[in-house]
Amino acid sequence: MLLIINVIFWLLVAIAVLRTVKVFIARPRCIGKIRRSCERMRYQFRCVRSPFASFFRTSEDPDIYIKTPKKDYYVRIVSSWSRRHFYFAGPYYCTHMKKAPILMVGSKRAMRVGTASQDYMNLDEKFRIYPKPKLPKNAGTDVGYILLFNPAPAEIHVAEGRRSEVVDSGGKIGEFTIYDGKQFCNMLEYGEVKRNFRFGE
């Protein structure tokens, strides 16, 4: 019996480690694909922060900044460590939930905009405050704000009163347009998307 318990325990540890490694590997691969798309289109690409910085700390600075002849892109990268559901009350207040659906506005105190003054986490949820963007000094006059989800969560919900709506890749949260890595590369190469895409399409 003890042997079975030990096997199950180490199996769960191995699964958790592999999942973490997969998430960390996904980040430089995604940034590399975006960089190559920019090179093909001859856009200016700049990785402002370390590829792994947003795992641990939010920042007003972009993770990636892209300059094109028509528009600049401020890119903030958001990671989903598992297939959680993300609930946003505007682009700066978010809670990550293991279970969904739930009735909005949100989980305990998290989704009441402005009532939480700092990030917090427990076993069932993680609440995060994202600072307002700070543009680089060389920013153009026309800037597109991007929330890039890598890896993408199961679903993204945006609070509307006491209800929530699911937003897919190409949709909007405040001034931010949301994308997964694949659809963001497609947008850079082929122009603004004409419809919303389910994550992973």
mmCIF file of N, CA and C in Angstrom, residues 24-103:
data_model
loop_
_atom_site.group_PDB
_atom_site.id
_atom_site.type_symbol
_atom_site.label_atom_id
_atom_site.label_comp_id
_atom_site.label_asym_id
_atom_site.label_seq_id
_atom_site.Cartn_x
_atom_site.Cartn_y
_atom_site.Cartn_z
ATOM 1 N N PHE A 24 7.291 27.083 -19.419
ATOM 2 C CA PHE A 24 8.504 27.864 -19.576
ATOM 3 C C PHE A 24 9.067 27.733 -20.993
ATOM 4 N N ILE A 25 8.986 26.549 -21.567
ATOM 5 C CA ILE A 25 9.487 26.354 -22.931
ATOM 6 C C ILE A 25 8.609 27.094 -23.935
ATOM 7 N N ALA A 26 7.292 27.147 -23.664
ATOM 8 C CA ALA A 26 6.359 27.793 -24.595
ATOM 9 C C ALA A 26 6.664 29.275 -24.769
ATOM 10 N N ARG A 27 7.167 29.940 -23.724
ATOM 11 C CA ARG A 27 7.371 31.384 -23.792
ATOM 12 C C ARG A 27 8.429 31.783 -24.834
ATOM 13 N N PRO A 28 9.676 31.270 -24.747
ATOM 14 C CA PRO A 28 10.648 31.666 -25.782
ATOM 15 C C PRO A 28 10.264 31.205 -27.181
ATOM 16 N N ARG A 29 9.559 30.083 -27.294
ATOM 17 C CA ARG A 29 9.107 29.631 -28.615
ATOM 18 C C ARG A 29 8.114 30.615 -29.204
ATOM 19 N N CYS A 30 7.178 31.093 -28.382
ATOM 20 C CA CYS A 30 6.182 32.050 -28.848
ATOM 21 C C CYS A 30 6.844 33.363 -29.260
ATOM 22 N N ILE A 31 7.737 33.871 -28.428
ATOM 23 C CA ILE A 31 8.424 35.126 -28.743
ATOM 24 C C ILE A 31 9.271 34.968 -30.000
ATOM 25 N N GLY A 32 9.888 33.794 -30.168
ATOM 26 C CA GLY A 32 10.669 33.536 -31.376
ATOM 27 C C GLY A 32 9.811 33.579 -32.631
ATOM 28 N N LYS A 33 8.603 33.026 -32.559
ATOM 29 C CA LYS A 33 7.691 33.050 -33.716
ATOM 30 C C LYS A 33 7.272 34.476 -34.051
ATOM 31 N N ILE A 34 6.998 35.262 -33.017
ATOM 32 C CA ILE A 34 6.624 36.665 -33.248
ATOM 33 C C ILE A 34 7.791 37.426 -33.862
ATOM 34 N N ARG A 35 8.988 37.180 -33.362
ATOM 35 C CA ARG A 35 10.174 37.842 -33.904
ATOM 36 C C ARG A 35 10.359 37.504 -35.384
ATOM 37 N N ARG A 36 10.168 36.219 -35.731
ATOM 38 C CA ARG A 36 10.334 35.810 -37.134
ATOM 39 C C ARG A 36 9.256 36.436 -38.027
ATOM 40 N N SER A 37 8.031 36.550 -37.505
ATOM 41 C CA SER A 37 6.979 37.229 -38.270
ATOM 42 C C SER A 37 7.356 38.681 -38.531
ATOM 43 N N CYS A 38 7.906 39.340 -37.515
ATOM 44 C CA CYS A 38 8.330 40.727 -37.676
ATOM 45 C C CYS A 38 9.478 40.837 -38.682
ATOM 46 N N GLU A 39 10.396 39.887 -38.649
ATOM 47 C CA GLU A 39 11.507 39.908 -39.604
ATOM 48 C C GLU A 39 11.003 39.742 -41.030
ATOM 49 N N ARG A 40 10.024 38.844 -41.218
ATOM 50 C CA ARG A 40 9.472 38.648 -42.561
ATOM 51 C C ARG A 40 8.792 39.916 -43.070
ATOM 52 N N MET A 41 8.145 40.633 -42.162
ATOM 53 C CA MET A 41 7.421 41.840 -42.542
ATOM 54 C C MET A 41 8.280 43.095 -42.446
ATOM 55 N N ARG A 42 9.521 42.929 -41.970
ATOM 56 C CA ARG A 42 10.459 44.047 -41.788
ATOM 57 C C ARG A 42 9.931 45.070 -40.788
ATOM 58 N N TYR A 43 9.331 44.554 -39.717
ATOM 59 C CA TYR A 43 8.897 45.394 -38.617
ATOM 60 C C TYR A 43 10.009 45.475 -37.581
ATOM 61 N N GLN A 44 10.027 46.535 -36.806
ATOM 62 C CA GLN A 44 10.981 46.649 -35.704
ATOM 63 C C GLN A 44 10.443 45.895 -34.492
ATOM 64 N N PHE A 45 11.217 44.958 -33.994
ATOM 65 C CA PHE A 45 10.811 44.124 -32.865
ATOM 66 C C PHE A 45 11.760 44.386 -31.703
ATOM 67 N N ARG A 46 11.203 44.597 -30.519
ATOM 68 C CA ARG A 46 12.053 44.783 -29.340
ATOM 69 C C ARG A 46 11.465 44.026 -28.157
ATOM 70 N N CYS A 47 12.248 43.155 -27.566
ATOM 71 C CA CYS A 47 11.853 42.430 -26.359
ATOM 72 C C CYS A 47 12.278 43.309 -25.178
ATOM 73 N N VAL A 48 11.334 44.041 -24.597
ATOM 74 C CA VAL A 48 11.645 45.037 -23.574
ATOM 75 C C VAL A 48 12.029 44.378 -22.258
ATOM 76 N N ARG A 49 11.306 43.340 -21.883
ATOM 77 C CA ARG A 49 11.559 42.630 -20.627
ATOM 78 C C ARG A 49 12.042 41.215 -20.926
ATOM 79 N N SER A 50 12.599 40.585 -19.922
ATOM 80 C CA SER A 50 13.001 39.190 -20.054
ATOM 81 C C SER A 50 11.789 38.347 -20.438
ATOM 82 N N PRO A 51 11.964 37.343 -21.312
ATOM 83 C CA PRO A 51 10.823 36.504 -21.715
ATOM 84 C C PRO A 51 10.080 35.866 -20.543
ATOM 85 N N PHE A 52 10.760 35.708 -19.402
ATOM 86 C CA PHE A 52 10.146 35.034 -18.261
ATOM 87 C C PHE A 52 9.693 35.995 -17.165
ATOM 88 N N ALA A 53 9.914 37.298 -17.360
ATOM 89 C CA ALA A 53 9.645 38.264 -16.288
ATOM 90 C C ALA A 53 8.179 38.286 -15.882
ATOM 91 N N SER A 54 7.273 38.188 -16.858
ATOM 92 C CA SER A 54 5.850 38.324 -16.542
ATOM 93 C C SER A 54 5.295 37.130 -15.773
ATOM 94 N N PHE A 55 6.056 36.036 -15.692
ATOM 95 C CA PHE A 55 5.633 34.923 -14.843
ATOM 96 C C PHE A 55 5.564 35.367 -13.379
ATOM 97 N N PHE A 56 6.461 36.277 -13.005
ATOM 98 C CA PHE A 56 6.657 36.585 -11.593
ATOM 99 C C PHE A 56 6.211 37.986 -11.190
ATOM 100 N N ARG A 57 6.207 38.952 -12.143
ATOM 101 C CA ARG A 57 5.901 40.325 -11.761
ATOM 102 C C ARG A 57 5.268 41.060 -12.933
ATOM 103 N N THR A 58 4.194 41.787 -12.642
ATOM 104 C CA THR A 58 3.596 42.631 -13.672
ATOM 105 C C THR A 58 4.386 43.931 -13.778
ATOM 106 N N SER A 59 4.240 44.601 -14.903
ATOM 107 C CA SER A 59 4.988 45.836 -15.127
ATOM 108 C C SER A 59 4.165 46.768 -16.009
ATOM 109 N N GLU A 60 4.403 48.084 -15.837
ATOM 110 C CA GLU A 60 3.774 49.054 -16.727
ATOM 111 C C GLU A 60 4.451 49.069 -18.099
ATOM 112 N N ASP A 61 5.692 48.568 -18.156
ATOM 113 C CA ASP A 61 6.402 48.482 -19.429
ATOM 114 C C ASP A 61 5.877 47.303 -20.245
ATOM 115 N N PRO A 62 5.941 47.386 -21.570
ATOM 116 C CA PRO A 62 5.520 46.242 -22.390
ATOM 117 C C PRO A 62 6.520 45.099 -22.271
ATOM 118 N N ASP A 63 6.051 43.886 -22.467
ATOM 119 C CA ASP A 63 6.973 42.757 -22.587
ATOM 120 C C ASP A 63 7.633 42.784 -23.961
ATOM 121 N N ILE A 64 6.847 43.139 -24.981
ATOM 122 C CA ILE A 64 7.339 43.257 -26.365
ATOM 123 C C ILE A 64 6.806 44.570 -26.931
ATOM 124 N N TYR A 65 7.623 45.230 -27.732
ATOM 125 C CA TYR A 65 7.152 46.427 -28.435
ATOM 126 C C TYR A 65 7.513 46.294 -29.912
ATOM 127 N N ILE A 66 6.517 46.502 -30.756
ATOM 128 C CA ILE A 66 6.684 46.310 -32.201
ATOM 129 C C ILE A 66 6.299 47.595 -32.915
ATOM 130 N N LYS A 67 7.151 48.021 -33.834
ATOM 131 C CA LYS A 67 6.859 49.209 -34.648
ATOM 132 C C LYS A 67 6.661 48.776 -36.095
ATOM 133 N N THR A 68 5.518 49.138 -36.657
ATOM 134 C CA THR A 68 5.235 48.875 -38.059
ATOM 135 C C THR A 68 5.038 50.223 -38.751
ATOM 136 N N PRO A 69 5.036 50.264 -40.082
ATOM 137 C CA PRO A 69 4.846 51.545 -40.773
ATOM 138 C C PRO A 69 3.527 52.234 -40.426
ATOM 139 N N LYS A 70 2.494 51.460 -40.099
ATOM 140 C CA LYS A 70 1.177 52.045 -39.830
ATOM 141 C C LYS A 70 0.863 52.180 -38.344
ATOM 142 N N LYS A 71 1.421 51.289 -37.520
ATOM 143 C CA LYS A 71 0.979 51.220 -36.131
ATOM 144 C C LYS A 71 2.053 50.595 -35.260
ATOM 145 N N ASP A 72 2.106 51.014 -33.998
ATOM 146 C CA ASP A 72 2.958 50.361 -33.016
ATOM 147 C C ASP A 72 2.104 49.412 -32.174
ATOM 148 N N TYR A 73 2.762 48.409 -31.580
ATOM 149 C CA TYR A 73 2.035 47.453 -30.737
ATOM 150 C C TYR A 73 2.725 47.314 -29.384
ATOM 151 N N TYR A 74 1.979 47.645 -28.346
ATOM 152 C CA TYR A 74 2.383 47.426 -26.958
ATOM 153 C C TYR A 74 1.839 46.054 -26.576
ATOM 154 N N VAL A 75 2.728 45.112 -26.262
ATOM 155 C CA VAL A 75 2.307 43.727 -26.015
ATOM 156 C C VAL A 75 2.585 43.357 -24.562
ATOM 157 N N ARG A 76 1.535 43.001 -23.842
ATOM 158 C CA ARG A 76 1.655 42.490 -22.474
ATOM 159 C C ARG A 76 1.340 41.000 -22.505
ATOM 160 N N ILE A 77 2.270 40.184 -22.025
ATOM 161 C CA ILE A 77 2.097 38.726 -22.065
ATOM 162 C C ILE A 77 1.509 38.236 -20.748
ATOM 163 N N VAL A 78 0.468 37.412 -20.860
ATOM 164 C CA VAL A 78 -0.205 36.832 -19.702
ATOM 165 C C VAL A 78 -0.144 35.314 -19.845
ATOM 166 N N SER A 79 0.216 34.634 -18.769
ATOM 167 C CA SER A 79 0.378 33.175 -18.824
ATOM 168 C C SER A 79 -0.709 32.458 -18.044
ATOM 169 N N SER A 80 -1.148 31.353 -18.569
ATOM 170 C CA SER A 80 -2.050 30.454 -17.855
ATOM 171 C C SER A 80 -1.273 29.185 -17.526
ATOM 172 N N TRP A 81 -1.048 28.948 -16.243
ATOM 173 C CA TRP A 81 -0.263 27.780 -15.846
ATOM 174 C C TRP A 81 -1.046 26.482 -16.002
ATOM 175 N N SER A 82 -2.336 26.577 -16.057
ATOM 176 C CA SER A 82 -3.168 25.398 -16.302
ATOM 177 C C SER A 82 -4.391 25.884 -17.067
ATOM 178 N N ARG A 83 -5.300 24.998 -17.360
ATOM 179 C CA ARG A 83 -6.470 25.373 -18.165
ATOM 180 C C ARG A 83 -7.506 26.079 -17.295
ATOM 181 N N ARG A 84 -7.091 27.160 -16.679
ATOM 182 C CA ARG A 84 -7.990 27.941 -15.845
ATOM 183 C C ARG A 84 -8.859 28.853 -16.691
ATOM 184 N N HIS A 85 -9.865 29.407 -16.039
ATOM 185 C CA HIS A 85 -10.698 30.430 -16.651
ATOM 186 C C HIS A 85 -10.271 31.779 -16.084
ATOM 187 N N PHE A 86 -10.045 32.738 -16.940
ATOM 188 C CA PHE A 86 -9.656 34.080 -16.523
ATOM 189 C C PHE A 86 -10.890 34.980 -16.522
ATOM 190 N N TYR A 87 -11.086 35.709 -15.428
ATOM 191 C CA TYR A 87 -12.198 36.650 -15.321
ATOM 192 C C TYR A 87 -11.630 38.058 -15.167
ATOM 193 N N PHE A 88 -11.973 38.947 -16.099
ATOM 194 C CA PHE A 88 -11.476 40.317 -16.079
ATOM 195 C C PHE A 88 -12.600 41.278 -15.718
ATOM 196 N N ALA A 89 -12.278 42.240 -14.821
ATOM 197 C CA ALA A 89 -13.124 43.405 -14.599
ATOM 198 C C ALA A 89 -12.354 44.575 -15.197
ATOM 199 N N GLY A 90 -12.453 44.738 -16.515
ATOM 200 C CA GLY A 90 -11.601 45.687 -17.206
ATOM 201 C C GLY A 90 -10.232 45.078 -17.445
ATOM 202 N N PRO A 91 -9.345 45.767 -18.146
ATOM 203 C CA PRO A 91 -8.060 45.182 -18.534
ATOM 204 C C PRO A 91 -7.028 45.115 -17.419
ATOM 205 N N TYR A 92 -7.334 45.677 -16.230
ATOM 206 C CA TYR A 92 -6.316 45.770 -15.191
ATOM 207 C C TYR A 92 -6.605 44.937 -13.951
ATOM 208 N N TYR A 93 -7.789 44.300 -13.886
ATOM 209 C CA TYR A 93 -8.145 43.499 -12.729
ATOM 210 C C TYR A 93 -8.585 42.123 -13.210
ATOM 211 N N CYS A 94 -7.927 41.101 -12.704
ATOM 212 C CA CYS A 94 -8.193 39.759 -13.221
ATOM 213 C C CYS A 94 -8.100 38.736 -12.105
ATOM 214 N N THR A 95 -8.967 37.729 -12.153
ATOM 215 C CA THR A 95 -8.835 36.586 -11.265
ATOM 216 C C THR A 95 -8.788 35.311 -12.104
ATOM 217 N N HIS A 96 -7.945 34.377 -11.716
ATOM 218 C CA HIS A 96 -7.784 33.104 -12.418
ATOM 219 C C HIS A 96 -8.466 32.034 -11.585
ATOM 220 N N MET A 97 -9.399 31.324 -12.179
ATOM 221 C CA MET A 97 -10.182 30.349 -11.437
ATOM 222 C C MET A 97 -9.962 28.943 -11.969
ATOM 223 N N LYS A 98 -9.973 27.969 -11.061
ATOM 224 C CA LYS A 98 -9.897 26.577 -11.476
ATOM 225 C C LYS A 98 -11.230 26.088 -12.034
ATOM 226 N N LYS A 99 -12.323 26.597 -11.466
ATOM 227 C CA LYS A 99 -13.631 26.076 -11.847
ATOM 228 C C LYS A 99 -14.497 27.182 -12.427
ATOM 229 N N ALA A 100 -15.309 26.859 -13.395
ATOM 230 C CA ALA A 100 -16.231 27.808 -14.033
ATOM 231 C C ALA A 100 -17.380 26.972 -14.599
ATOM 232 N N PRO A 101 -18.550 27.540 -14.893
ATOM 233 C CA PRO A 101 -18.814 28.977 -14.797
ATOM 234 C C PRO A 101 -19.214 29.401 -13.386
ATOM 235 N N ILE A 102 -19.100 30.700 -13.105
ATOM 236 C CA ILE A 102 -19.598 31.287 -11.874
ATOM 237 C C ILE A 102 -20.339 32.566 -12.248
ATOM 238 N N LEU A 103 -21.196 33.056 -11.363
ATOM 239 C CA LEU A 103 -21.930 34.286 -11.623
ATOM 240 C C LEU A 103 -21.056 35.475 -11.250
#
